[in-house]
Short mmCIF file of C-alpha atoms in Angstrom, two decimals:
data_model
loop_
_atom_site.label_atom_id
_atom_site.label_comp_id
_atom_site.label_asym_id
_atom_site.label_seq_id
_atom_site.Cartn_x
_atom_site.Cartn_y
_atom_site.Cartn_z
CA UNK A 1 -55.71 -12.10 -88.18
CA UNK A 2 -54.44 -9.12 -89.69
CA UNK A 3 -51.01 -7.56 -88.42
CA UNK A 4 -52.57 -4.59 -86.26
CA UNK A 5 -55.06 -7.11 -84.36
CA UNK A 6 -52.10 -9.75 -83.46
CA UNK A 7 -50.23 -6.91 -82.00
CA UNK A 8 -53.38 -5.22 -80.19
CA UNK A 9 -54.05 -9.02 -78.76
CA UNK A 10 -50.29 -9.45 -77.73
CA UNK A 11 -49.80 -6.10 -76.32
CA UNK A 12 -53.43 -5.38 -74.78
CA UNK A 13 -51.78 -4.33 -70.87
CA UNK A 14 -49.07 -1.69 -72.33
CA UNK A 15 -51.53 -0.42 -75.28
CA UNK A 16 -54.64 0.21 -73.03
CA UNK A 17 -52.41 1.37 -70.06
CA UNK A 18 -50.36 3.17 -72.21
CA UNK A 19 -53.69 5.20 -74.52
CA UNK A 20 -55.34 5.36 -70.37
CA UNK A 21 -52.24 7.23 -69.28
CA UNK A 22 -51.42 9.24 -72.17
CA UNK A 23 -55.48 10.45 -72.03
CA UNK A 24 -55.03 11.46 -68.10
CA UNK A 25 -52.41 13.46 -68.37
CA UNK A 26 -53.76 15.26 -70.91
CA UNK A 27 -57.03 15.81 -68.63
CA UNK A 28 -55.05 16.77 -65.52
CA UNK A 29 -52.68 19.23 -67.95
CA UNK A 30 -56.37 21.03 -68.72
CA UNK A 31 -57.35 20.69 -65.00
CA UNK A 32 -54.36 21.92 -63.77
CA UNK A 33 -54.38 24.89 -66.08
CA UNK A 34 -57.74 25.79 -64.89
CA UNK A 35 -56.79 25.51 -60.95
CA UNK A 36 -53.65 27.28 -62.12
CA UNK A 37 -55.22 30.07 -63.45
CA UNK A 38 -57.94 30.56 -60.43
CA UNK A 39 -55.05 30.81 -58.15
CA UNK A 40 -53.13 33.43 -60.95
CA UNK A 41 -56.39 35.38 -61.28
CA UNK A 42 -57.16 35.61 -57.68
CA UNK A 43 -53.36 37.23 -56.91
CA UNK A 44 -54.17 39.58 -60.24
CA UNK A 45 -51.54 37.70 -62.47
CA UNK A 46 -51.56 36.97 -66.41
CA UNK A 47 -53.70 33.49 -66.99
CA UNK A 48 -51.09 31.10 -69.05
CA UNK A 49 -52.28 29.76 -71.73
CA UNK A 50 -52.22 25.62 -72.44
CA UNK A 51 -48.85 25.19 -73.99
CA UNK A 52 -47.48 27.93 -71.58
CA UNK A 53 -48.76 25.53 -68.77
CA UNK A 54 -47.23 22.67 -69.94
CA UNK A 55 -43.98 23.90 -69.58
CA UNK A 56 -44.37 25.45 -66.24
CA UNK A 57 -42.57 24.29 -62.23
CA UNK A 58 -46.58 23.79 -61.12
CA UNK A 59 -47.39 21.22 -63.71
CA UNK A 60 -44.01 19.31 -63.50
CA UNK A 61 -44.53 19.02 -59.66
CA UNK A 62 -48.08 17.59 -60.15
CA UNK A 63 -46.85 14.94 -62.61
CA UNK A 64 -43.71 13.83 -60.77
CA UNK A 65 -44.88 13.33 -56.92
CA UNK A 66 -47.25 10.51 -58.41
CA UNK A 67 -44.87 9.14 -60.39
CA UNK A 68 -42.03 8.82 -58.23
CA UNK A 69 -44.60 6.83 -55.36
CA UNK A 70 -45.65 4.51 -58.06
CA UNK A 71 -42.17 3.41 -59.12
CA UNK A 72 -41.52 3.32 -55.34
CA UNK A 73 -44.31 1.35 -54.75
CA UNK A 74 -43.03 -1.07 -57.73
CA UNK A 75 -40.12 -0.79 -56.45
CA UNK A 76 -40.63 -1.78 -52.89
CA UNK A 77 -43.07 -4.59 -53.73
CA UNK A 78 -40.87 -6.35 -56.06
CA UNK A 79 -37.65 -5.85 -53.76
CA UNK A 80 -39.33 -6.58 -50.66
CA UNK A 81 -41.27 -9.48 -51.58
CA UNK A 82 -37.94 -11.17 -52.14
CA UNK A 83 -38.03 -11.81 -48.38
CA UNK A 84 -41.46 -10.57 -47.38
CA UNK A 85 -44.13 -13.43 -47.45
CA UNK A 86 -48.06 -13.67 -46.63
CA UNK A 87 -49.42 -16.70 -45.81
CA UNK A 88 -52.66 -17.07 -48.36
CA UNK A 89 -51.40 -14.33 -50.71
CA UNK A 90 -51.23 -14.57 -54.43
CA UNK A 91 -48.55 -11.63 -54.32
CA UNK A 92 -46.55 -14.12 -52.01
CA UNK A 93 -44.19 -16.51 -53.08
CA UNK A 94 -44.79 -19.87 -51.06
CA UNK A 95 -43.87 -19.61 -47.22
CA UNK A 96 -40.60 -21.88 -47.80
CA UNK A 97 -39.18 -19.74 -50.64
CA UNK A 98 -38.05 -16.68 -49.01
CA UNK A 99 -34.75 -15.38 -50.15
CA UNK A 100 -33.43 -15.15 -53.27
CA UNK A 101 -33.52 -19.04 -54.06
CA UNK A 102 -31.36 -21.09 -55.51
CA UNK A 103 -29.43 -20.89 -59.16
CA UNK A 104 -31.74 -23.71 -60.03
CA UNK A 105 -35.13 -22.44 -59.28
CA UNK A 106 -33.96 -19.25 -61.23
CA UNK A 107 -32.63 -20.77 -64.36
CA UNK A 108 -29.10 -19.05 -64.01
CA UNK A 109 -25.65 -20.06 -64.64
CA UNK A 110 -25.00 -23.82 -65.94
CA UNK A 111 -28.83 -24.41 -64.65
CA UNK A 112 -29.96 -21.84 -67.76
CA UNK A 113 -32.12 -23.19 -70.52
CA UNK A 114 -31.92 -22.74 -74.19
CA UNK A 115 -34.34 -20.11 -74.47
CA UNK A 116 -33.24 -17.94 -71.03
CA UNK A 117 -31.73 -14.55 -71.69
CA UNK A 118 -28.16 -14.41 -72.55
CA UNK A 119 -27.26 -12.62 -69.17
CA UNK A 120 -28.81 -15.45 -67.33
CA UNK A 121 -26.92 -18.17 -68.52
CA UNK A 122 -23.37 -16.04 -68.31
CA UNK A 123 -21.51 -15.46 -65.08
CA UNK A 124 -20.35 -12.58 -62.84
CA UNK A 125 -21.60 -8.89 -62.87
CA UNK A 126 -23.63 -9.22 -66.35
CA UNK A 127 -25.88 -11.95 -64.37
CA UNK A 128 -25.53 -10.40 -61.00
CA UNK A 129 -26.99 -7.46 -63.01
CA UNK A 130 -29.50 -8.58 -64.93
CA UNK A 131 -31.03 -10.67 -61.74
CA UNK A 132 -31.85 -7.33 -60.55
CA UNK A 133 -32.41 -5.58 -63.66
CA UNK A 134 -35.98 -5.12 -63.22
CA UNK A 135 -35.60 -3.44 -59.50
CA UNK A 136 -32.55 -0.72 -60.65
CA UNK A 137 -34.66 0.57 -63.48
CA UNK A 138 -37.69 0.73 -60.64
CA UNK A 139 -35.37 2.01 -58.14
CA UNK A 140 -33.53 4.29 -60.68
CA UNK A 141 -37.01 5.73 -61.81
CA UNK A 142 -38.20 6.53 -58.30
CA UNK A 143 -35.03 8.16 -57.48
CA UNK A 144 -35.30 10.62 -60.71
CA UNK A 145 -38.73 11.02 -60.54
CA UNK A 146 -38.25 12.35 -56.58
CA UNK A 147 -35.56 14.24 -57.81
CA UNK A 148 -37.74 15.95 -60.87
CA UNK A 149 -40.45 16.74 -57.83
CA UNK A 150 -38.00 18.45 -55.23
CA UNK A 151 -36.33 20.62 -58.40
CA UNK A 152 -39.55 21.45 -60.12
CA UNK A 153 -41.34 22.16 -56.35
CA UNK A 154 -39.37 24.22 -55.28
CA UNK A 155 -39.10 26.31 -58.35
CA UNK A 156 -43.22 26.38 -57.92
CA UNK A 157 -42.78 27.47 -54.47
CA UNK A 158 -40.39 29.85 -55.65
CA UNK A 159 -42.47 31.34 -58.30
CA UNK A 160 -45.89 31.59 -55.93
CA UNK A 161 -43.30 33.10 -53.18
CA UNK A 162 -41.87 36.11 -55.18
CA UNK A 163 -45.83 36.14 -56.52
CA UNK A 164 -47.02 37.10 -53.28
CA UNK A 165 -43.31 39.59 -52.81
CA UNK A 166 -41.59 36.66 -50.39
CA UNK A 167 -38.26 35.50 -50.87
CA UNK A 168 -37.88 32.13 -52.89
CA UNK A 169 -37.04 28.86 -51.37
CA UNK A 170 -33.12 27.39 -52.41
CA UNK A 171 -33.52 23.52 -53.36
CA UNK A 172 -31.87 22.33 -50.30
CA UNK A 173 -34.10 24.29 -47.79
CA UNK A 174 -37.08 23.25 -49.79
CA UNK A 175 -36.05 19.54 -49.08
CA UNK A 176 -36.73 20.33 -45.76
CA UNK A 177 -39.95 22.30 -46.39
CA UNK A 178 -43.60 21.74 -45.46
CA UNK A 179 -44.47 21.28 -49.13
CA UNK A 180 -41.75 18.64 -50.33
CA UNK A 181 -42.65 16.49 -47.35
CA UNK A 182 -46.67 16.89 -47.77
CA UNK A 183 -46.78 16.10 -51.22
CA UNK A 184 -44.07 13.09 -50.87
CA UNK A 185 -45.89 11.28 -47.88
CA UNK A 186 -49.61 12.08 -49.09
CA UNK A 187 -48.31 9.84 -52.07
CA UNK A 188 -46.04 7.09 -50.18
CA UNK A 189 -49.15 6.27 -47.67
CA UNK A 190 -51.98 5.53 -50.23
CA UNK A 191 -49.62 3.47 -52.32
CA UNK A 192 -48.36 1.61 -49.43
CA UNK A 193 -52.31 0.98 -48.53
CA UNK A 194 -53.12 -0.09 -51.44
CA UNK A 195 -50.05 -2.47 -51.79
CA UNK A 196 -50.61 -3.95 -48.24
CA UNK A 197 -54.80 -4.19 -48.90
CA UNK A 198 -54.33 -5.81 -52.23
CA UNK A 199 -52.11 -8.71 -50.82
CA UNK A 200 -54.75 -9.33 -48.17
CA UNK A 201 -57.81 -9.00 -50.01
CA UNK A 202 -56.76 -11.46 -52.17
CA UNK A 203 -56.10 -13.99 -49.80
CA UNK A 204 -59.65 -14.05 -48.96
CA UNK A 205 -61.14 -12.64 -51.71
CA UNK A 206 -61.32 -13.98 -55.90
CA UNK A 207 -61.12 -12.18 -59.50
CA UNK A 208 -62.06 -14.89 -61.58
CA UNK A 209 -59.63 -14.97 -65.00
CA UNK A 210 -57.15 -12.52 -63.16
CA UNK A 211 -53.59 -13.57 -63.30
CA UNK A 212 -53.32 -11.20 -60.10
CA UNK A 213 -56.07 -13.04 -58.08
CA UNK A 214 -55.90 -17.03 -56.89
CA UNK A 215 -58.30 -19.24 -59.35
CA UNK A 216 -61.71 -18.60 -57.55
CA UNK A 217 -61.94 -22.78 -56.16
CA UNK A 218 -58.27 -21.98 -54.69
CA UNK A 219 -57.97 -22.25 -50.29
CA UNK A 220 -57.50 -19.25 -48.47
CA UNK A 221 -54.49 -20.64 -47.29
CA UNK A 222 -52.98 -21.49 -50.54
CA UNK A 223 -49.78 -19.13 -50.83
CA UNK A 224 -48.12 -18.20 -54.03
CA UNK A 225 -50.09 -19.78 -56.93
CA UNK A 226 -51.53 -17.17 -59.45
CA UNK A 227 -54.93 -17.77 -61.13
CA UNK B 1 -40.01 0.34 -79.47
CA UNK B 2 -36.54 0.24 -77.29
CA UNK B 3 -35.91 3.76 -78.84
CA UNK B 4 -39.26 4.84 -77.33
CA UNK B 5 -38.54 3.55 -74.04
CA UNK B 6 -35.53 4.87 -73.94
CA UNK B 7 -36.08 8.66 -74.96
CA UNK B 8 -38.89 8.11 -72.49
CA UNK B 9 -36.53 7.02 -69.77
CA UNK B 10 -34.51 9.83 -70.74
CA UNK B 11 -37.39 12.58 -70.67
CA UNK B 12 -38.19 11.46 -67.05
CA UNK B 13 -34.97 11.50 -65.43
CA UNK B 14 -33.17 14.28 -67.57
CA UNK B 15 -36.03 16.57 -69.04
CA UNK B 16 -38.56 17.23 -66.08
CA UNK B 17 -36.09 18.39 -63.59
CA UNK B 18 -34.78 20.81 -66.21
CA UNK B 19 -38.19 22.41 -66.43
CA UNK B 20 -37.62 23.23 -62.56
CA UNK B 21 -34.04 24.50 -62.90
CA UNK B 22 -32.75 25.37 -65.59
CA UNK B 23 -33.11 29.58 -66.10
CA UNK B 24 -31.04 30.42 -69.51
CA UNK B 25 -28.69 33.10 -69.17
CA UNK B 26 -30.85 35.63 -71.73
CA UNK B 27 -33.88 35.61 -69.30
CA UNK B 28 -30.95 36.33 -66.06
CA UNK B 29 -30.04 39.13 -68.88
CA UNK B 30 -33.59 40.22 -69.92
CA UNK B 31 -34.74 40.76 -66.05
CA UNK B 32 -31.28 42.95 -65.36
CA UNK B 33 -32.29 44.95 -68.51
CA UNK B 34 -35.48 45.81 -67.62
CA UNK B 35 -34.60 46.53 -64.12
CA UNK B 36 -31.58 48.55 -65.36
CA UNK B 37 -33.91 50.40 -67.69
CA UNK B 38 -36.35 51.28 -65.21
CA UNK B 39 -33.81 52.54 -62.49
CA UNK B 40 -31.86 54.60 -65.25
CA UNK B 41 -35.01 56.36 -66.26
CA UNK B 42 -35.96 56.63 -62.86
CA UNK B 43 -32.47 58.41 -61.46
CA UNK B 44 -33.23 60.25 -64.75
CA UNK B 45 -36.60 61.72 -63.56
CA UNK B 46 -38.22 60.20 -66.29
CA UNK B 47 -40.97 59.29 -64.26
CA UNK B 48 -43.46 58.74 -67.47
CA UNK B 49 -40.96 56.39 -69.61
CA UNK B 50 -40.77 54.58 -66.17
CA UNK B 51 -44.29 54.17 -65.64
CA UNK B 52 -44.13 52.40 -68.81
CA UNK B 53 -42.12 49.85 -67.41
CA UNK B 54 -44.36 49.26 -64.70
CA UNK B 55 -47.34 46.46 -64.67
CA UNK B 56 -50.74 47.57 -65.44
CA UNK B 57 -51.17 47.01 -61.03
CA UNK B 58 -48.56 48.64 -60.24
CA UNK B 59 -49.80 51.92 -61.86
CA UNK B 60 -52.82 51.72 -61.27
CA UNK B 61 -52.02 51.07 -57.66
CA UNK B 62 -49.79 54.21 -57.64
CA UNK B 63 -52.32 56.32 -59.44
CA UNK B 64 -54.73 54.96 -56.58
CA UNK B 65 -52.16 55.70 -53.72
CA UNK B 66 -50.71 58.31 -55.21
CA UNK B 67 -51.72 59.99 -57.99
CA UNK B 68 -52.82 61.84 -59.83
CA UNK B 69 -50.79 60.02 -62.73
CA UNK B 70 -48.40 57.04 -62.07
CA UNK B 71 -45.11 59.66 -63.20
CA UNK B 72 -46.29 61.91 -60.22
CA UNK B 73 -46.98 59.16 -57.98
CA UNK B 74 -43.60 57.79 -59.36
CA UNK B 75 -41.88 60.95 -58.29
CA UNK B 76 -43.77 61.12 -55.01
CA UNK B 77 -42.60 57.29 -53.86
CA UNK B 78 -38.94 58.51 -53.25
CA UNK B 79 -37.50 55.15 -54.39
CA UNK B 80 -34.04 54.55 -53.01
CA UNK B 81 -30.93 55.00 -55.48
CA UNK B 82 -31.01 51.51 -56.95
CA UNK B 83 -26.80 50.67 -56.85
CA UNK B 84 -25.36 48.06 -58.86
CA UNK B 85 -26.96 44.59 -59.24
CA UNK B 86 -26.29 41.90 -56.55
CA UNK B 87 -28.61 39.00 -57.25
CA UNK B 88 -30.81 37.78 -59.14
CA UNK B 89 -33.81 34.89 -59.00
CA UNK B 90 -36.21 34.29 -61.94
CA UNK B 91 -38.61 31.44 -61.36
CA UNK B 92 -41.39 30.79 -64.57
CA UNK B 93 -42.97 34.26 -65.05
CA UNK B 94 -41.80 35.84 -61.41
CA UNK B 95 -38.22 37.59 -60.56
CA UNK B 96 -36.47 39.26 -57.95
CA UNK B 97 -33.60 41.12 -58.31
CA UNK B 98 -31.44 42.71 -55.39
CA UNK B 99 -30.14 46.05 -55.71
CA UNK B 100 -27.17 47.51 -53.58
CA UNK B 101 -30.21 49.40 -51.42
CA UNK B 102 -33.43 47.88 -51.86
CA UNK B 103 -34.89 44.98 -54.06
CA UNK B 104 -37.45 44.93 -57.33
CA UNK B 105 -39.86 42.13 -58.56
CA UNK B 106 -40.51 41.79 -61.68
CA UNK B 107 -43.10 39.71 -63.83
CA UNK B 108 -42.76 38.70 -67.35
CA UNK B 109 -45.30 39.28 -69.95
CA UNK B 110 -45.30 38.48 -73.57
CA UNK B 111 -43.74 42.33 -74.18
CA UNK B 112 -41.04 41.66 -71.93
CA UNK B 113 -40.27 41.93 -68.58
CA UNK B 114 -42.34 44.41 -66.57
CA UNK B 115 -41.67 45.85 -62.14
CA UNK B 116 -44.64 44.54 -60.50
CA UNK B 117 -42.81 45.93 -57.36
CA UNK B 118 -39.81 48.18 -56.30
CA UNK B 119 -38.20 49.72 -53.19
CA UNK B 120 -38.67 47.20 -51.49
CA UNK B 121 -37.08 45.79 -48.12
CA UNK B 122 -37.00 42.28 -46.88
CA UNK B 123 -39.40 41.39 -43.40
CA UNK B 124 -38.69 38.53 -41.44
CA UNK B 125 -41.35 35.71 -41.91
CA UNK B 126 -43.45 38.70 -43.93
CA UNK B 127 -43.40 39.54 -47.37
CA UNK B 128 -41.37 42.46 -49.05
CA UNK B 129 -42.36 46.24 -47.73
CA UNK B 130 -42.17 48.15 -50.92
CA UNK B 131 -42.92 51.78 -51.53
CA UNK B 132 -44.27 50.56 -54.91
CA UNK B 133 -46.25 47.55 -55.99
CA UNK B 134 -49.35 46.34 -57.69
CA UNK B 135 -52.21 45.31 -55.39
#
């Protein structure tokens, strides 16, 4: 197997993901420029051309209120199932295991195996740390993300405002504004429906070969075990 | 790889809200220029350099209002002395700038700078009244 084959089979999620995200945001940077330019033709402006676009408030505020729901979303699913359980879920961890378990289940401290990560096996703030590296970087991007969204929204507001001869809208009136809050919830609700559908559909429901389903022979009541 | 991650860590949390915010000090300067320029000329009676500085809208929505060319519908529009500079806004291609007695917008093209509006007086919950603007 030659080099570029072993690394295509060990990193298949973060290369396909990766090539299927880099391709859709070059789509919605065209689609965007073409809604853009409607809008900037229909109040008799200058149409911007791609680059130009790129750059601009209105695409920035596009990008950023998805991603700051997804790394929410992340963020709240791998936080709150910490505590959170459902009974038949393969997103649950097994009804008795709510919490955040003991040093032994997590391999931490003297209970830390040859191969854990250094931070594991050492004590105080490096392992309280690393235990919750994974949620502070989710956290941390949700956080920057939302702030990107309410900086580079209002400065779209802003710019569509003086457009039309209005006065533009400060950052900390726009977190109050119509807009911030329409774009942030219409975001936050389908990714909290999806999270909440997925860990009931797949109680009942099988994807055979999916690490993210039960195995297809599994009960409906069987809680925490990953196909 | 952890160099990737990282400049792409950094792009997200540093580099998109600086694409909202951040308005360099030469475009603050350009849009007090141009609106400088234009109220100079103006006070001047210049009304045809003036019309220059005007968008392509805006003089052909004074010509239409006005007329019969934009320097006598310029002369006719009895803009308020401008006054010194109080404020000014510039979001992506739009700006306002507030004058001691009444306001200007201005949109940028790639020749500069151009008044898409000026005389104009704040409404509450309405947009600008302004003695000049494009349509």
């Amino acid at each position: 197997m030659s080099r570029l084959s072993r690394f295509l089979k060990d990193n298949g999620i973060s290369v396909v993901f990766g090539v299927g995200f880099l391709l859709s945001l070059i789509g919605q940077a065209f689609a965007g420029r073409a809604e853009f330019n409607e809008e900037l033709q229909s109040d008799g402006a200058r149409p911007v051309g791609f680059f130009e676009y790129v750059a601009t408030s209105h695409f920035a505020v596009d990008i950023t209120e998805n991603w700051q729901s997804e790394y929410l979303q992340f963020f709240l699913f791998l936080f709150g199932t910490v505590w959170l359980l459902q009974r038949g879920s393969p997103e649950s961890k097994e009804m008795h295991k709510a919490g955040l378990e003991s040093d032994k289940d997590q391999r931490v401290g003297p209970h830390a195996r040859e191969d854990s990560p250094r931070w594991a096996a050492v004590g105080g703030l490096r392992q309280t740390l690393y235990s919750r590296s994974l949620g502070i970087v989710m956290l941390t991007a949700f956080l920057g993300s939302w702030l990107a969204q309410s900086i580079s929204g209002a400065a779209a507001l802003s710019e569509e405002r003086l457009r039309g001869l209005q006065e533009p809208v400060p950052w900390a009136s726009y977190l109050l504004s119509a807009d911030f809050w329409s774009r942030t919830l219409q975001n936050w609700q389908s990714e909290l429906l999806a999270v909440g559908s997925m860990a009931i559909f797949a109680v009942y429901l099988r994807q055979r070969g999916s690490p993210e389903s039960k195995p297809v022979g599994a009960s409906h009541d069987a809680t925490g075990i990953e196909g | 790889m952890r160099t990737i991650a990282r400049l792409a860590v950094l792009t997200l949390v540093v580099g998109v809200p600086l694409t909202g915010c951040a308005v360099p000090q030469d475009r603050l300067e350009a849009v007090r220029k141009a609106t400088e320029r234009f109220a100079t000329l103006h006070t001047a009676g210049d009304f045809r350099a003036a019309c220059a500085l005007l968008t392509s809208a805006a003089r052909e929505e004074a010509v239409h209002n006005g007329g019969p060319t934009c320097a006598q519908a310029l002369a006719d529009a009895e803009l308020p002395e401008p006054g010194a500079i109080r404020s000014t806004d510039v979001y992506g291609r739009q700006a306002r700038v507030e004058l001691a007695t009444d306001t200007y917008f201005l949109t940028s093209f790639p020749g500069g700078w151009r008044i898409s509006a000026a005389g104009c007086t704040p409404r509450e919950g309405r947009p600008y009244r302004c003695l000049l603007k494009g349509d």
